[in-house]
PDB file of C-alpha atoms and ligand atoms in Angstrom:
ATOM      1  CA  MET A 250      26.396  27.742 -33.382  1.00 46.00           C
ATOM      2  CA  THR A 251      25.858  26.269 -36.938  1.00 48.00           C
ATOM      3  CA  ALA A 252      22.468  24.632 -37.917  1.00 49.00           C
ATOM      4  CA  ASP A 253      24.452  21.457 -38.429  1.00 51.00           C
ATOM      5  CA  SER A 254      26.086  21.621 -34.912  1.00 49.00           C
ATOM      6  CA  GLU A 255      22.850  22.980 -33.549  1.00 48.00           C
ATOM      7  CA  PHE A 256      21.193  19.722 -34.971  1.00 46.00           C
ATOM      8  CA  LYS A 257      23.544  17.237 -33.589  1.00 50.00           C
ATOM      9  CA  ARG A 258      22.531  19.148 -30.016  1.00 46.00           C
ATOM     10  CA  ARG A 259      18.800  18.436 -30.589  1.00 48.00           C
ATOM     11  CA  THR A 260      19.812  15.273 -31.605  1.00 47.00           C
ATOM     12  CA  VAL A 261      21.945  13.762 -28.520  1.00 42.00           C
ATOM     13  CA  LEU A 262      19.150  15.575 -25.958  1.00 42.00           C
ATOM     14  CA  LYS A 263      16.909  13.984 -27.097  1.00 48.00           C
ATOM     15  CA  ALA A 264      18.420  10.974 -27.165  1.00 47.00           C
ATOM     16  CA  GLY A 265      19.647  11.901 -23.976  1.00 43.00           C
ATOM     17  CA  SER A 266      16.115  12.288 -22.711  1.00 43.00           C
ATOM     18  CA  ALA A 267      14.452   9.132 -23.830  1.00 46.00           C
ATOM     19  CA  ALA A 268      17.303   7.027 -22.166  1.00 45.00           C
ATOM     20  CA  VAL A 269      16.416   8.731 -19.148  1.00 40.00           C
ATOM     21  CA  THR A 270      12.811   8.091 -19.090  1.00 42.00           C
ATOM     22  CA  ALA A 271      13.234   4.749 -20.396  1.00 46.00           C
ATOM     23  CA  THR A 272      15.514   3.606 -17.235  1.00 42.00           C
ATOM     24  CA  LEU A 273      13.079   5.295 -14.561  1.00 41.00           C
ATOM     25  CA  ALA A 274       9.900   3.715 -16.231  1.00 48.00           C
ATOM     26  CA  ALA A 275      11.670   0.281 -15.892  1.00 48.00           C
ATOM     27  CA  ALA A 276      13.709   0.999 -12.378  1.00 50.00           C
ATOM     28  CA  PRO A 277      10.658   0.211  -9.925  1.00 54.00           C
ATOM     29  CA  ALA A 278       9.017  -3.175 -12.214  1.00 56.00           C
ATOM     30  CA  ALA A 279      13.098  -4.563 -12.122  1.00 53.00           C
ATOM     31  CA  ALA A 280      13.554  -3.417  -8.600  1.00 58.00           C
ATOM     32  CA  ALA A 281      10.590  -5.409  -7.773  1.00 66.00           C
ATOM     33  CA  GLN A 282      11.727  -8.614  -9.179  1.00 72.00           C
ATOM     34  CA  PRO A 283      13.872 -11.255  -7.423  1.00 74.00           C
ATOM     35  CA  SER A 284      18.036 -11.178  -7.346  1.00 78.00           C
ATOM     36  CA  SER A 285      20.832 -12.466  -5.866  1.00 78.00           C
ATOM     37  CA  SER A 286      20.296 -10.146  -3.047  1.00 89.00           C
ATOM     38  CA  SER A 287      16.718 -10.885  -2.704  1.00 93.00           C
ATOM     39  CA  VAL A 288      15.435 -11.798   0.525  1.00 95.00           C
ATOM     40  CA  ASP A 289      12.304 -13.872   1.477  1.00 96.00           C
ATOM     41  CA  ILE A 290       9.214 -11.836   3.382  1.00 97.00           C
ATOM     42  CA  THR A 291       5.741 -12.812   4.901  1.00 97.00           C
ATOM     43  CA  LEU A 292       3.252 -10.165   4.294  1.00 98.00           C
ATOM     44  CA  ARG A 293       0.322  -9.802   5.677  1.00 98.00           C
ATOM     45  CA  VAL A 294      -1.842  -8.161   3.351  1.00 98.00           C
ATOM     46  CA  ASN A 295      -5.694  -7.723   3.496  1.00 98.00           C
ATOM     47  CA  GLY A 296      -6.296 -10.201   5.814  1.00 97.00           C
ATOM     48  CA  ARG A 297      -4.100 -12.926   4.422  1.00 97.00           C
ATOM     49  CA  ASP A 298      -0.017 -13.661   4.444  1.00 98.00           C
ATOM     50  CA  GLN A 299       1.479 -13.717   1.174  1.00 97.00           C
ATOM     51  CA  ARG A 300       5.373 -14.945   0.829  1.00 97.00           C
ATOM     52  CA  LEU A 301       7.269 -13.250  -1.560  1.00 95.00           C
ATOM     53  CA  THR A 302      11.090 -13.104  -2.343  1.00 96.00           C
ATOM     54  CA  VAL A 303      12.231  -9.661  -2.534  1.00 95.00           C
ATOM     55  CA  GLU A 304      15.336  -6.961  -2.710  1.00 95.00           C
ATOM     56  CA  PRO A 305      15.350  -5.118   0.768  1.00 96.00           C
ATOM     57  CA  ARG A 306      15.480  -2.046  -1.663  1.00 96.00           C
ATOM     58  CA  VAL A 307      12.049  -2.481  -3.180  1.00 97.00           C
ATOM     59  CA  THR A 308       8.965  -0.381  -1.738  1.00 98.00           C
ATOM     60  CA  LEU A 309       5.920  -1.716   0.162  1.00 98.00           C
ATOM     61  CA  LEU A 310       4.358   0.374  -2.953  1.00 98.00           C
ATOM     62  CA  ASP A 311       5.947  -1.863  -5.516  1.00 98.00           C
ATOM     63  CA  ALA A 312       5.561  -5.579  -3.770  1.00 98.00           C
ATOM     64  CA  LEU A 313       1.852  -4.721  -3.399  1.00 98.00           C
ATOM     65  CA  ARG A 314       1.751  -3.717  -7.014  1.00 98.00           C
ATOM     66  CA  GLU A 315       4.236  -5.456  -8.796  1.00 96.00           C
ATOM     67  CA  ARG A 316       4.504  -8.326  -6.862  1.00 96.00           C
ATOM     68  CA  LEU A 317       1.362  -9.162  -5.362  1.00 97.00           C
ATOM     69  CA  ASP A 318      -1.267  -7.364  -8.461  1.00 97.00           C
ATOM     70  CA  LEU A 319      -2.835  -5.331  -6.097  1.00 98.00           C
ATOM     71  CA  THR A 320      -2.908  -2.085  -8.315  1.00 98.00           C
ATOM     72  CA  GLY A 321      -5.404  -0.625  -6.483  1.00 98.00           C
ATOM     73  CA  THR A 322      -3.040   1.430  -4.935  1.00 98.00           C
ATOM     74  CA  LYS A 323      -1.914   3.636  -7.317  1.00 98.00           C
ATOM     75  CA  LYS A 324       1.745   5.158  -8.192  1.00 98.00           C
ATOM     76  CA  GLY A 325       1.717   9.314  -8.365  1.00 97.00           C
ATOM     77  CA  CYS A 326       4.716  10.688  -7.693  1.00 98.00           C
ATOM     78  CA  ASP A 327       6.926   7.526  -6.238  1.00 98.00           C
ATOM     79  CA  ARG A 328       8.139  10.056  -3.291  1.00 97.00           C
ATOM     80  CA  GLY A 329       5.805  10.895  -0.719  1.00 97.00           C
ATOM     81  CA  GLU A 330       4.608  14.180  -2.130  1.00 97.00           C
ATOM     82  CA  CYS A 331       0.545  12.939  -3.674  1.00 98.00           C
ATOM     83  CA  GLY A 332      -0.597  10.566  -1.488  1.00 98.00           C
ATOM     84  CA  ALA A 333      -1.704   8.093  -3.863  1.00 98.00           C
ATOM     85  CA  CYS A 334      -0.333   5.174  -2.378  1.00 98.00           C
ATOM     86  CA  THR A 335      -1.676   5.628   1.067  1.00 98.00           C
ATOM     87  CA  VAL A 336      -2.683   2.160   2.520  1.00 98.00           C
ATOM     88  CA  LEU A 337      -3.095   1.130   5.902  1.00 98.00           C
ATOM     89  CA  VAL A 338      -0.831  -0.370   8.428  1.00 98.00           C
ATOM     90  CA  ASP A 339      -1.449  -1.751  11.895  1.00 97.00           C
ATOM     91  CA  GLY A 340      -4.409   0.754  11.369  1.00 96.00           C
ATOM     92  CA  ARG A 341      -2.237   3.499  10.216  1.00 97.00           C
ATOM     93  CA  ARG A 342      -2.181   5.743   7.134  1.00 98.00           C
ATOM     94  CA  ILE A 343       1.370   5.661   5.604  1.00 98.00           C
ATOM     95  CA  LYS A 344       2.712   6.373   2.105  1.00 98.00           C
ATOM     96  CA  SER A 345       3.393   3.170   0.872  1.00 98.00           C
ATOM     97  CA  CYS A 346       6.040   4.537  -1.548  1.00 98.00           C
ATOM     98  CA  LEU A 347       8.367   5.933   1.424  1.00 98.00           C
ATOM     99  CA  THR A 348       8.679   2.705   3.049  1.00 98.00           C
ATOM    100  CA  LEU A 349      10.099  -0.662   2.362  1.00 98.00           C
ATOM    101  CA  ALA A 350       8.889  -4.029   2.017  1.00 98.00           C
ATOM    102  CA  VAL A 351      11.418  -5.692   4.056  1.00 97.00           C
ATOM    103  CA  MET A 352      10.361  -3.039   6.978  1.00 97.00           C
ATOM    104  CA  ARG A 353       6.623  -4.338   7.150  1.00 97.00           C
ATOM    105  CA  GLN A 354       6.872  -7.902   7.903  1.00 96.00           C
ATOM    106  CA  ASN A 355       4.301  -9.052  10.845  1.00 89.00           C
ATOM    107  CA  ALA A 356       2.161  -5.659  10.370  1.00 97.00           C
ATOM    108  CA  GLU A 357      -1.342  -5.968   9.140  1.00 98.00           C
ATOM    109  CA  ILE A 358      -1.321  -4.142   5.609  1.00 98.00           C
ATOM    110  CA  THR A 359      -4.927  -2.821   4.306  1.00 98.00           C
ATOM    111  CA  THR A 360      -5.209  -1.948   0.647  1.00 98.00           C
ATOM    112  CA  ILE A 361      -8.349  -0.431  -0.976  1.00 98.00           C
ATOM    113  CA  GLU A 362      -9.341  -4.246  -2.179  1.00 98.00           C
ATOM    114  CA  GLY A 363      -9.389  -4.944   1.052  1.00 98.00           C
ATOM    115  CA  LEU A 364     -12.061  -2.497   2.552  1.00 97.00           C
ATOM    116  CA  ALA A 365     -15.403  -3.807   1.162  1.00 97.00           C
ATOM    117  CA  GLN A 366     -17.208  -6.949   2.472  1.00 94.00           C
ATOM    118  CA  GLY A 367     -18.098  -9.093  -0.624  1.00 92.00           C
ATOM    119  CA  ASP A 368     -20.008  -7.127  -2.321  1.00 93.00           C
ATOM    120  CA  ARG A 369     -20.576  -4.623   0.713  1.00 97.00           C
ATOM    121  CA  LEU A 370     -18.595  -1.411  -0.181  1.00 98.00           C
ATOM    122  CA  HIS A 371     -17.440   0.264   3.122  1.00 98.00           C
ATOM    123  CA  PRO A 372     -19.474   3.436   4.157  1.00 98.00           C
ATOM    124  CA  LEU A 373     -16.679   5.482   2.602  1.00 98.00           C
ATOM    125  CA  GLN A 374     -15.982   3.828  -0.653  1.00 98.00           C
ATOM    126  CA  ALA A 375     -20.228   4.188  -0.773  1.00 98.00           C
ATOM    127  CA  ALA A 376     -19.699   7.951   0.311  1.00 98.00           C
ATOM    128  CA  PHE A 377     -17.485   8.917  -2.565  1.00 98.00           C
ATOM    129  CA  ILE A 378     -19.948   7.273  -5.167  1.00 98.00           C
ATOM    130  CA  ARG A 379     -23.038   8.903  -4.046  1.00 98.00           C
ATOM    131  CA  ARG A 380     -20.716  12.603  -3.401  1.00 98.00           C
ATOM    132  CA  ASP A 381     -19.306  11.807  -6.873  1.00 98.00           C
ATOM    133  CA  ALA A 382     -16.150  12.396  -4.966  1.00 98.00           C
ATOM    134  CA  PHE A 383     -13.000  11.393  -7.932  1.00 97.00           C
ATOM    135  CA  GLN A 384     -13.059  11.966 -12.015  1.00 97.00           C
ATOM    136  CA  CYS A 385      -9.740  10.723 -12.914  1.00 97.00           C
ATOM    137  CA  GLY A 386      -9.755   8.412  -9.749  1.00 97.00           C
ATOM    138  CA  GLY A 387      -5.914   8.260  -9.918  1.00 97.00           C
ATOM    139  CA  CYS A 388      -5.986   9.796  -6.279  1.00 98.00           C
ATOM    140  CA  THR A 389      -9.647   8.203  -5.171  1.00 98.00           C
ATOM    141  CA  SER A 390      -8.243   4.730  -3.684  1.00 98.00           C
ATOM    142  CA  GLY A 391      -5.325   6.752  -1.567  1.00 98.00           C
ATOM    143  CA  GLN A 392      -8.033   9.605  -0.665  1.00 98.00           C
ATOM    144  CA  ILE A 393     -10.318   6.537   0.572  1.00 98.00           C
ATOM    145  CA  MET A 394      -7.213   4.861   2.741  1.00 98.00           C
ATOM    146  CA  SER A 395      -6.835   9.094   3.944  1.00 98.00           C
ATOM    147  CA  GLY A 396      -9.954   9.123   4.441  1.00 98.00           C
ATOM    148  CA  VAL A 397     -10.996   5.905   6.531  1.00 98.00           C
ATOM    149  CA  ALA A 398      -7.706   6.709   9.339  1.00 98.00           C
ATOM    150  CA  CYS A 399      -8.899  10.682   9.168  1.00 98.00           C
ATOM    151  CA  ILE A 400     -12.415   9.124  10.298  1.00 98.00           C
ATOM    152  CA  ASP A 401     -10.918   6.351  12.845  1.00 97.00           C
ATOM    153  CA  GLU A 402      -8.679   9.030  14.008  1.00 97.00           C
ATOM    154  CA  GLY A 403     -11.712  11.616  14.722  1.00 97.00           C
ATOM    155  CA  HIS A 404     -10.598  14.401  12.779  1.00 98.00           C
ATOM    156  CA  THR A 405     -14.176  15.368  11.210  1.00 98.00           C
ATOM    157  CA  LYS A 406     -15.243  18.012  13.457  1.00 97.00           C
ATOM    158  CA  SER A 407     -15.749  19.953  11.218  1.00 98.00           C
ATOM    159  CA  ALA A 408     -14.742  20.856   7.043  1.00 98.00           C
ATOM    160  CA  ASP A 409     -11.411  22.295   7.876  1.00 98.00           C
ATOM    161  CA  GLU A 410     -10.035  19.696  10.295  1.00 98.00           C
ATOM    162  CA  ILE A 411     -10.928  17.214   7.474  1.00 98.00           C
ATOM    163  CA  ARG A 412      -9.148  19.552   4.972  1.00 98.00           C
ATOM    164  CA  GLU A 413      -6.443  20.054   7.391  1.00 98.00           C
ATOM    165  CA  TRP A 414      -6.238  16.079   8.337  1.00 98.00           C
ATOM    166  CA  MET A 415      -6.309  15.148   4.496  1.00 98.00           C
ATOM    167  CA  SER A 416      -3.555  17.736   3.215  1.00 98.00           C
ATOM    168  CA  GLY A 417      -1.135  15.086   2.532  1.00 97.00           C
ATOM    169  CA  ASN A 418      -3.286  13.664  -0.438  1.00 98.00           C
ATOM    170  CA  LEU A 419      -3.682  15.914  -3.673  1.00 98.00           C
ATOM    171  CA  CYS A 420      -6.152  15.700  -6.277  1.00 98.00           C
ATOM    172  CA  ARG A 421      -5.240  16.661  -9.568  1.00 97.00           C
ATOM    173  CA  CYS A 422      -9.093  17.093 -10.607  1.00 97.00           C
ATOM    174  CA  ALA A 423      -9.663  19.384  -7.762  1.00 97.00           C
ATOM    175  CA  CYS A 424     -12.437  17.202  -6.153  1.00 98.00           C
ATOM    176  CA  TYR A 425     -11.521  18.755  -2.797  1.00 98.00           C
ATOM    177  CA  PRO A 426     -15.110  19.411  -1.681  1.00 98.00           C
ATOM    178  CA  ASN A 427     -16.631  16.429  -2.670  1.00 98.00           C
ATOM    179  CA  ILE A 428     -14.410  14.437  -1.067  1.00 98.00           C
ATOM    180  CA  VAL A 429     -14.871  16.184   2.567  1.00 98.00           C
ATOM    181  CA  ALA A 430     -18.597  15.852   1.735  1.00 98.00           C
ATOM    182  CA  ALA A 431     -17.825  12.506   1.213  1.00 98.00           C
ATOM    183  CA  ILE A 432     -15.800  11.749   4.446  1.00 98.00           C
ATOM    184  CA  GLN A 433     -18.472  14.091   6.611  1.00 98.00           C
ATOM    185  CA  ASP A 434     -21.170  11.459   5.410  1.00 98.00           C
ATOM    186  CA  ALA A 435     -18.938   8.533   6.506  1.00 98.00           C
ATOM    187  CA  ALA A 436     -18.416  10.331   9.785  1.00 97.00           C
ATOM    188  CA  LYS A 437     -21.860  10.058  10.470  1.00 93.00           C
TER     189      LYS A 437
HETATM  190  S1  LIG B 258       2.862   7.887  -4.647  1.00 64.02           S
HETATM  191 FE1  LIG B 258       3.311   7.981  -2.841  1.00 64.02          FE
HETATM  192  S2  LIG B 258       3.354   9.965  -2.191  1.00 64.02           S
HETATM  193 FE2  LIG B 258       2.771   9.958  -4.257  1.00 64.02          FE
HETATM  194  S1  LIG B 259      -9.694  12.424  -8.967  1.00 64.02           S
HETATM  195 FE1  LIG B 259      -8.408  12.855 -10.594  1.00 64.02          FE
HETATM  196  S2  LIG B 259      -6.869  13.399  -9.865  1.00 64.02           S
HETATM  197 FE2  LIG B 259      -8.505  13.127  -7.643  1.00 64.02          FE
END
């Protein structure tokens, strides 16, 4: 292969990967915007009914972030692997990137924005601060929502049990010991 053809091959590959990256980055936001196939739905989020028009393929995660401006719910992997997008639906934790907004009408959805009572933090939010249970914060809202459910489910009898039932929530900063300690504190 000549230097010239190698240069062309690299240029094409580079341009192609940039185009794919740009398309993937734009896709969620575009999907969340209304189009001719959109439907009107009502989501009950943090105690308030929210009317919106979305395409049927829009995930609950994108509806929350892109349409309702509830950006406390984070998008990590967008395919059910990291838990950053965890919210409560009728009191049960789910990964909001794995469910469609249209499927969650008539449900009580709680996001991280709905946990505090005015200026009073939820006991688990306070415990996360006290126990220094985060670094970058990318996973934190998902960890807290999952931790709230973990406590409600009664899976807090030991550190091992908490680790097991929180295993769907990953932390790149490896704050796991502090997260477990915060959940143990709040469970008391
Ligand atoms: S963004 Fe939903 S599990 Fe990672
Ligand atoms: S605090 Fe950084 S990923 Fe968990």
